[in-house]
Coordinates of C-alpha atoms in Angstrom, one line a residue:
M1 CA 23.3 -4.6 13.0
K2 CA 24.4 -2.1 15.7
N3 CA 21.7 -0.9 17.9
S4 CA 23.3 2.6 17.7
L5 CA 22.4 2.8 14.0
I6 CA 18.8 2.2 14.8
Q7 CA 18.8 4.9 17.4
K8 CA 20.6 7.2 15.0
Y9 CA 18.4 6.8 12.0
N10 CA 15.0 6.0 13.5
I11 CA 13.4 9.3 12.5
P12 CA 10.0 10.3 11.0
G13 CA 10.0 9.7 7.3
P14 CA 7.7 8.8 4.3
R15 CA 6.8 5.2 3.2
Y16 CA 7.1 6.4 -0.4
T17 CA 4.0 4.9 -1.9
S18 CA 4.3 8.0 -4.1
Y19 CA 6.7 10.8 -4.9
P20 CA 6.0 13.5 -4.1
T21 CA 4.5 12.3 -0.9
V22 CA 0.9 13.5 -0.2
P23 CA 1.9 16.3 2.4
Y24 CA 4.1 17.8 -0.4
W25 CA 1.6 17.9 -3.2
D26 CA 1.3 21.3 -4.8
N27 CA -2.4 22.1 -4.8
N28 CA -1.6 25.6 -6.0
T29 CA -0.7 24.3 -9.4
F30 CA -3.3 21.5 -9.4
S31 CA -6.8 21.6 -10.8
K32 CA -9.4 19.0 -11.7
G33 CA -8.9 20.0 -15.3
K34 CA -5.2 19.4 -15.2
W35 CA -5.8 16.0 -13.5
I36 CA -8.2 15.0 -16.3
E37 CA -5.5 16.0 -18.9
T38 CA -2.9 13.8 -17.3
F39 CA -5.5 11.0 -17.0
K40 CA -6.3 11.1 -20.7
K41 CA -2.6 11.3 -21.7
S42 CA -1.7 8.3 -19.6
F43 CA -4.7 6.3 -20.8
S44 CA -3.9 6.9 -24.5
E45 CA -0.2 5.9 -23.9
S46 CA -0.8 2.7 -21.9
N47 CA -4.3 1.2 -22.2
S48 CA -4.1 -0.8 -25.4
E49 CA -1.0 -2.8 -24.4
E50 CA -0.1 -2.4 -20.8
G51 CA -3.6 -2.0 -19.5
I52 CA -4.6 0.0 -16.4
S53 CA -5.1 -0.6 -12.7
V54 CA -8.2 0.1 -10.7
Y55 CA -8.4 0.5 -7.0
I56 CA -11.9 0.5 -5.4
H57 CA -12.1 1.8 -1.8
L58 CA -14.8 0.1 0.2
P59 CA -14.7 2.1 3.4
F60 CA -17.2 0.5 5.7
C61 CA -16.2 -1.4 8.9
E62 CA -18.5 -2.7 11.7
S63 CA -16.0 -1.8 14.4
L64 CA -12.9 0.4 14.7
C65 CA -9.4 -1.3 14.9
T66 CA -7.3 1.1 16.8
F67 CA -4.1 0.3 14.9
C68 CA -5.6 1.4 11.6
A69 CA -4.8 4.7 9.9
C70 CA -6.9 4.1 6.8
H71 CA -9.9 6.2 5.8
K72 CA -13.0 4.3 6.9
H73 CA -16.6 4.7 8.0
I74 CA -17.8 2.8 11.0
T75 CA -21.3 1.5 10.8
K76 CA -23.4 -1.7 11.3
R77 CA -26.0 -0.5 8.9
H78 CA -25.5 -2.7 5.8
E79 CA -28.2 -0.8 3.9
V80 CA -25.4 1.7 3.0
E81 CA -23.9 -0.9 0.6
E82 CA -26.3 -0.3 -2.3
E83 CA -26.1 3.5 -2.5
Y84 CA -22.3 3.4 -2.1
I85 CA -21.9 0.9 -4.9
E86 CA -24.2 2.9 -7.2
T87 CA -22.0 5.9 -6.6
V88 CA -18.8 4.1 -7.3
L89 CA -20.3 2.9 -10.6
K90 CA -21.3 6.4 -11.5
E91 CA -17.8 7.6 -10.8
W92 CA -16.4 4.9 -13.0
K93 CA -18.8 6.0 -15.9
L94 CA -17.5 9.6 -15.5
Y95 CA -14.0 8.3 -16.2
V96 CA -15.0 6.0 -19.0
A97 CA -16.9 8.9 -20.7
L98 CA -13.6 10.8 -21.0
V99 CA -11.9 8.2 -23.3
D100 CA -12.7 6.7 -26.7
E101 CA -12.0 3.1 -26.1
K102 CA -12.9 0.5 -23.4
P103 CA -10.5 0.4 -20.5
I104 CA -8.4 -2.8 -20.3
I105 CA -8.0 -3.6 -16.6
K106 CA -4.8 -5.5 -15.7
E107 CA -4.9 -5.0 -11.9
L108 CA -8.0 -4.6 -9.8
H109 CA -7.9 -4.3 -6.0
L110 CA -10.7 -4.0 -3.5
G111 CA -9.4 -2.3 -0.4
G112 CA -10.9 -0.8 2.7
G113 CA -12.2 -0.4 5.2
T114 CA -13.5 -3.9 5.0
P115 CA -14.4 -5.1 1.5
T116 CA -16.0 -8.2 3.0
F117 CA -18.5 -5.9 4.8
F118 CA -20.3 -6.1 1.5
S119 CA -22.6 -9.0 0.6
K120 CA -21.7 -11.4 -2.1
E121 CA -24.6 -10.1 -4.2
N122 CA -23.5 -6.5 -3.9
L123 CA -19.8 -7.4 -4.7
K124 CA -21.0 -9.2 -7.8
Y125 CA -23.2 -6.3 -8.8
L126 CA -20.2 -3.9 -8.3
L127 CA -17.9 -6.0 -10.5
D128 CA -20.4 -6.7 -13.2
G129 CA -21.0 -2.9 -13.3
I130 CA -17.2 -2.2 -13.7
F131 CA -16.8 -4.8 -16.5
K132 CA -19.9 -3.6 -18.4
F133 CA -17.6 -0.8 -19.6
A134 CA -14.2 -2.5 -19.5
E135 CA -12.3 -5.6 -20.6
K136 CA -9.9 -7.9 -18.7
H137 CA -6.2 -7.8 -19.7
P138 CA -5.0 -11.3 -20.7
E139 CA -2.5 -11.1 -17.8
S140 CA -4.9 -9.6 -15.3
E141 CA -4.4 -10.1 -11.5
F142 CA -7.3 -9.2 -9.2
S143 CA -7.1 -9.1 -5.4
F144 CA -9.0 -8.1 -2.3
E145 CA -8.6 -7.6 1.4
G146 CA -10.7 -10.0 3.6
H147 CA -11.5 -9.8 7.3
P148 CA -11.1 -13.4 8.7
N149 CA -14.0 -12.9 11.1
N150 CA -16.6 -12.0 8.4
T151 CA -15.4 -13.4 5.1
T152 CA -17.7 -16.2 3.9
K153 CA -17.1 -19.0 1.6
E154 CA -19.8 -17.6 -0.7
Q155 CA -18.0 -14.2 -0.9
L156 CA -14.7 -16.0 -1.8
Q157 CA -16.5 -18.1 -4.5
T158 CA -18.3 -15.1 -5.9
L159 CA -15.1 -13.0 -6.2
Y160 CA -13.2 -16.0 -7.7
N161 CA -15.9 -16.4 -10.3
C162 CA -15.4 -12.7 -11.1
G163 CA -11.7 -13.3 -11.8
F164 CA -10.1 -12.8 -8.4
T165 CA -7.1 -15.1 -7.7
R166 CA -5.4 -13.2 -4.8
V167 CA -6.7 -12.5 -1.3
S168 CA -5.1 -10.9 1.7
F169 CA -6.2 -11.6 5.3
G170 CA -5.4 -9.2 8.1
V171 CA -4.0 -11.2 11.0
Q172 CA -1.8 -8.6 12.9
D173 CA -1.0 -10.8 15.9
Y174 CA -2.4 -13.9 17.6
N175 CA -1.9 -12.8 21.2
E176 CA -5.2 -12.0 22.9
K177 CA -3.8 -9.1 25.0
V178 CA -2.4 -7.5 21.8
Q179 CA -5.6 -8.1 19.9
K180 CA -7.7 -6.5 22.7
A181 CA -5.4 -3.4 22.8
I182 CA -5.9 -2.9 19.1
H183 CA -9.6 -3.9 19.1
R184 CA -9.1 -6.6 16.6
V185 CA -10.0 -9.9 18.3
Q186 CA -10.0 -12.9 16.0
P187 CA -9.0 -16.5 16.7
F188 CA -6.5 -18.5 14.7
E189 CA -9.4 -20.8 13.7
A190 CA -11.0 -18.0 11.8
V191 CA -7.9 -17.4 9.8
A192 CA -7.4 -21.1 9.2
K193 CA -10.9 -21.5 7.9
V194 CA -10.8 -18.7 5.4
T195 CA -7.3 -19.7 4.2
K196 CA -8.5 -23.3 3.7
W197 CA -11.6 -22.1 1.8
S198 CA -9.5 -19.9 -0.5
R199 CA -7.3 -22.7 -1.5
E200 CA -10.2 -25.1 -2.0
I201 CA -11.9 -22.6 -4.3
G202 CA -8.7 -22.1 -6.4
Y203 CA -7.0 -18.9 -5.2
T204 CA -3.4 -19.0 -6.4
S205 CA -2.1 -16.5 -3.8
V206 CA -3.2 -16.2 -0.2
S207 CA -1.5 -13.5 1.9
H208 CA -1.4 -12.8 5.6
D209 CA -0.7 -9.4 7.1
L210 CA 1.2 -9.3 10.3
I211 CA 2.4 -6.2 12.2
F212 CA 5.3 -5.7 14.5
G213 CA 5.6 -3.0 17.1
L214 CA 2.0 -3.3 18.4
P215 CA 1.1 -2.4 22.0
H216 CA 2.1 -5.1 24.5
Q217 CA 3.8 -7.1 21.8
T218 CA 6.9 -9.1 22.8
K219 CA 9.4 -11.2 20.9
E220 CA 7.6 -14.3 22.2
N221 CA 4.3 -13.0 20.7
V222 CA 6.0 -12.5 17.3
I223 CA 7.5 -16.0 17.4
H224 CA 4.1 -17.5 18.4
S225 CA 2.3 -15.7 15.6
I226 CA 4.8 -16.8 13.0
N227 CA 4.7 -20.4 14.2
K228 CA 0.9 -20.3 13.9
T229 CA 1.3 -18.8 10.4
K230 CA 3.6 -21.6 9.5
E231 CA 0.8 -24.1 9.9
L232 CA -1.2 -22.3 7.1
Q233 CA 1.8 -21.5 4.8
P234 CA 0.4 -18.4 3.1
D235 CA 2.0 -17.6 -0.3
R236 CA 2.8 -14.1 0.8
I237 CA 3.4 -12.4 4.2
S238 CA 3.3 -8.7 4.8
F239 CA 5.2 -7.9 8.0
Y240 CA 4.4 -4.2 8.5
S241 CA 5.9 -1.9 11.1
Y242 CA 3.1 -0.4 13.2
A243 CA 2.8 3.2 12.1
H244 CA 2.0 5.2 15.2
V245 CA 0.3 8.4 14.0
P246 CA -2.0 9.5 16.8
W247 CA -2.0 13.1 15.5
V248 CA -3.9 12.1 12.3
K249 CA -7.6 12.9 12.9
G250 CA -9.9 9.9 13.0
V251 CA -7.3 7.1 13.2
G252 CA -8.6 6.1 16.6
Q253 CA -5.3 5.0 18.0
R254 CA -6.5 5.2 21.6
G255 CA -6.8 1.7 22.8
F256 CA -3.4 1.9 24.6
N257 CA -0.8 4.2 26.0
E258 CA 2.5 5.3 24.6
E259 CA 4.4 3.3 27.2
D260 CA 2.7 0.1 25.9
L261 CA 4.6 0.3 22.6
P262 CA 7.9 -1.4 22.0
K263 CA 10.4 1.2 20.8
N264 CA 13.7 1.6 18.9
D265 CA 16.0 -1.5 19.4
E266 CA 13.2 -3.5 21.1
K267 CA 10.9 -2.9 18.2
R268 CA 13.6 -3.6 15.6
E269 CA 14.4 -6.9 17.3
L270 CA 10.8 -8.0 16.6
Y271 CA 11.4 -7.5 12.9
E272 CA 14.8 -9.2 12.9
V273 CA 13.3 -12.2 14.7
G274 CA 10.5 -12.4 12.2
K275 CA 12.8 -12.0 9.2
E276 CA 15.0 -14.9 10.4
L277 CA 12.0 -17.1 11.0
F278 CA 10.5 -16.3 7.5
A279 CA 13.8 -17.2 5.9
E280 CA 13.8 -20.6 7.7
L281 CA 10.3 -21.2 6.4
G282 CA 11.4 -20.6 2.8
Y283 CA 10.1 -17.0 2.3
E284 CA 12.2 -14.5 0.4
E285 CA 12.3 -10.8 1.4
I286 CA 10.6 -8.6 -1.2
G287 CA 11.1 -4.9 -1.1
M288 CA 10.2 -3.4 2.3
D289 CA 8.1 -5.3 4.7
H290 CA 7.1 -8.1 2.3
F291 CA 8.0 -11.8 2.1
A292 CA 6.9 -14.4 -0.5
L293 CA 7.5 -18.0 -1.4
K294 CA 9.4 -18.6 -4.6
T295 CA 6.3 -19.9 -6.3
D296 CA 4.5 -16.5 -5.8
S297 CA 4.2 -13.8 -8.5
L298 CA 5.7 -11.2 -6.2
Y299 CA 9.0 -13.2 -5.9
K300 CA 9.0 -13.8 -9.7
A301 CA 8.6 -10.1 -10.3
T302 CA 11.6 -9.4 -8.1
I303 CA 13.7 -11.7 -10.1
K304 CA 12.5 -10.3 -13.4
K305 CA 12.9 -6.7 -12.1
T306 CA 9.3 -5.9 -12.7
L307 CA 8.3 -5.2 -9.1
H308 CA 6.4 -2.0 -8.8
R309 CA 5.1 0.1 -5.9
N310 CA 2.2 2.4 -5.7
F311 CA -0.7 3.4 -3.4
M312 CA -1.8 -0.3 -3.3
G313 CA 1.7 -1.2 -2.0
Y314 CA 4.0 -3.6 -3.9
T315 CA 2.6 -5.2 -7.1
A316 CA 3.9 -7.8 -9.5
N317 CA 3.0 -5.7 -12.5
K318 CA 3.5 -2.0 -13.4
T319 CA 0.8 -0.1 -15.0
Q320 CA 1.3 3.6 -15.8
L321 CA -2.3 4.5 -14.9
M322 CA -4.1 3.6 -11.7
I323 CA -7.7 4.9 -11.2
G324 CA -8.9 5.1 -7.6
L325 CA -12.6 4.9 -7.1
G326 CA -14.5 5.6 -4.0
M327 CA -14.3 7.8 -0.9
S328 CA -10.7 9.0 -0.3
A329 CA -9.2 6.9 -3.1
I330 CA -6.1 8.1 -4.8
S331 CA -5.4 7.9 -8.5
D332 CA -2.0 8.0 -10.2
S333 CA -1.5 8.8 -13.9
W334 CA 2.3 8.8 -13.6
Y335 CA 2.2 12.5 -14.5
G336 CA -0.1 13.4 -11.7
F337 CA -1.9 12.3 -8.5
A338 CA -5.5 13.0 -7.4
Q339 CA -7.4 12.2 -4.2
N340 CA -11.1 11.9 -3.8
V341 CA -13.0 13.7 -0.9
K342 CA -12.7 11.9 2.4
T343 CA -16.3 11.5 3.6
V344 CA -19.0 9.2 2.2
K345 CA -21.6 12.0 2.2
E346 CA -19.5 14.5 0.2
Y347 CA -18.3 11.8 -2.1
Q348 CA -21.9 10.7 -3.0
E349 CA -23.1 14.3 -3.4
L350 CA -20.3 15.3 -5.8
V351 CA -20.6 12.1 -8.0
N352 CA -24.4 12.4 -8.1
E353 CA -23.9 16.0 -9.4
G354 CA -21.8 14.5 -12.2
E355 CA -18.5 15.7 -10.8
I356 CA -15.3 13.6 -10.5
P357 CA -15.0 13.9 -6.7
V358 CA -11.3 15.0 -6.6
F359 CA -10.4 17.5 -3.9
R360 CA -6.6 17.7 -4.1
G361 CA -3.7 16.5 -6.1
H362 CA -0.4 17.2 -7.7
V363 CA 0.9 17.5 -11.3
L364 CA 4.5 16.2 -11.4
T365 CA 7.2 18.4 -12.7
E366 CA 10.0 17.1 -14.9
E367 CA 12.2 16.9 -11.8
D368 CA 9.5 15.1 -9.8
V369 CA 9.3 12.3 -12.5
I370 CA 13.1 11.8 -12.4
I371 CA 13.3 11.6 -8.6
R372 CA 10.2 9.4 -8.6
K373 CA 12.1 6.9 -10.8
H374 CA 15.1 6.8 -8.4
I375 CA 12.9 6.3 -5.3
L376 CA 11.0 3.6 -7.0
N377 CA 14.2 1.8 -8.0
M378 CA 15.5 2.0 -4.4
M379 CA 12.2 0.9 -2.8
C380 CA 11.7 -2.0 -5.3
H381 CA 15.2 -3.1 -6.3
F382 CA 17.5 -1.5 -3.6
S383 CA 19.6 0.2 -6.2
T384 CA 19.5 3.0 -8.8
S385 CA 21.7 4.6 -11.4
W386 CA 21.8 8.0 -13.1
E387 CA 23.1 10.2 -15.7
E388 CA 24.2 13.6 -14.3
E389 CA 22.4 15.6 -17.0
T390 CA 19.0 14.1 -15.9
M391 CA 19.1 16.0 -12.6
K392 CA 17.9 19.3 -13.8
I393 CA 17.8 21.4 -10.7
N394 CA 19.4 19.6 -7.8
T395 CA 22.5 17.8 -9.1
I396 CA 23.1 14.2 -8.2
E397 CA 26.2 15.4 -6.2
T398 CA 23.8 17.2 -3.8
H399 CA 21.9 14.0 -3.0
L400 CA 25.0 11.8 -2.8
S401 CA 26.6 14.3 -0.3
L402 CA 23.6 13.8 2.0
L403 CA 24.3 10.0 2.0
K404 CA 28.0 10.4 3.0
E405 CA 27.4 9.5 6.6
M406 CA 25.2 6.6 5.7
E407 CA 27.9 5.4 3.3
E408 CA 30.5 5.6 6.1
D409 CA 28.1 3.5 8.3
G410 CA 27.9 0.9 5.6
L411 CA 24.3 1.5 4.7
V412 CA 24.7 2.5 1.1
A413 CA 27.4 1.7 -1.6
I414 CA 28.0 4.5 -4.1
D415 CA 29.9 3.8 -7.3
L416 CA 30.7 7.0 -9.1
A417 CA 32.4 5.3 -12.0
S418 CA 29.3 3.4 -12.9
K419 CA 27.0 6.2 -11.7
S420 CA 25.0 3.9 -9.4
L421 CA 24.3 3.1 -5.8
S422 CA 23.1 0.0 -4.1
I423 CA 21.7 -0.8 -0.7
P424 CA 23.3 -3.8 1.1
E425 CA 21.0 -6.4 2.5
K426 CA 21.8 -5.5 6.1
A427 CA 20.8 -1.9 5.3
R428 CA 17.4 -2.6 3.9
P429 CA 15.6 -1.5 7.1
F430 CA 17.0 2.0 6.3
V431 CA 15.8 2.3 2.7
R432 CA 13.3 5.0 3.7
N433 CA 16.2 7.1 5.1
I434 CA 18.2 6.7 1.9
C435 CA 15.2 7.7 -0.2
M436 CA 14.8 10.8 1.9
A437 CA 18.2 12.0 0.6
F438 CA 16.6 12.3 -2.9
D439 CA 13.4 13.9 -1.7
V440 CA 13.9 17.4 -2.8
R441 CA 10.5 18.6 -1.6
L442 CA 11.1 17.3 1.9
L443 CA 14.6 18.7 2.0
D444 CA 13.5 22.1 0.9
N445 CA 10.6 22.3 3.4
K446 CA 11.2 20.2 6.4
P447 CA 8.0 19.8 8.5
K448 CA 7.7 21.7 11.7
T449 CA 5.4 19.1 13.2
Q450 CA 5.5 15.3 12.8
L451 CA 3.9 14.2 9.5
F452 CA 5.2 10.7 9.1
S453 CA 5.7 7.5 11.2
M454 CA 9.2 6.5 12.3
T455 CA 11.4 5.0 9.6
V456 CA 12.9 2.0 11.5

């Protein structure tokens, strides 16, 4: 890959866990009542056969990792656990009260923050409370995020007993200088211990999260981290590009200076080195930033063309409806999005008043739904196809014309006869750029300040 292409196309752009992306949600046409309407519609269409997804945001962390842009609440006071869990269960009951049948949960994910901040007793209490009003889908897949430094064998066993078979551990990088810069110091031995416990207990998929582009990170650091990862052979590896978004309030990205970050060609080399090593170790590239062994459900979903992408990232199963519970959690009914308020205090106050704690969202237009399908196809399968009449407002020709230069650069192949486009393997690092050519809302209202991390 020519370095000039990276310099040319490395611009700010969305990661497309949704379309429209959050900065382009139309709050003027959104209301809590409209969100509830789309929730009910989606539930009635999908619950009985497909099932639904539930994401529970557990926001507490004992310390701040300075690479993290997630919504979290820093505290060492573990007495906050009980009240927060009671509030999540109250919110869940508010949703259950809106429908006439028990929700059938196909996917359940505990994200954070640090889910393993919570004691095993409180995690069990939370899950027992959820399933008091729900059933498990026969093909259910439950997962959670664990911090290697504080995940206990008892927590792993408790969650496994509740039906969890997938766990993801945040590694980031094994170099001590890098770890200190991002305030996430954890030894390899801690990761090895929790990985070993997970397998002994019976987890069928263990994932490790690595990040490239971190402060002070070098090619040698990446090689070292992957060689250490090789010793543990996780089923999945997420190899994320560090998203440097210091303008976002509260992200805390202050443990280093701008000059400490690898940039452009140097940063991309870190990815290419990692990708090559993963291939040598038998990992297949899945979508964007993900790798999996052929025995893993994520790889199997790629082969079966069932890979899906939402606010939880890539998933092996598609559900039309995803309910987000907890502070700042985002829900997706396919026809609409809704986000909960962003502080624990306000979240608890609203739920205790009997209110679904949504503060913003978006109801998708007919055009939004069409464009969303194209972007999902490209993010999951690196191809899409169309019928011209489906593009109601902006014709397909408009979008294709924006890809002309990328087509000349060999980054996208357009076949007008079969009404399709595909993204060659060498061009996968530019998939976000290609999706941007379909993003009508971004094209119509380009931001005056930087909203997104760099695409490459």
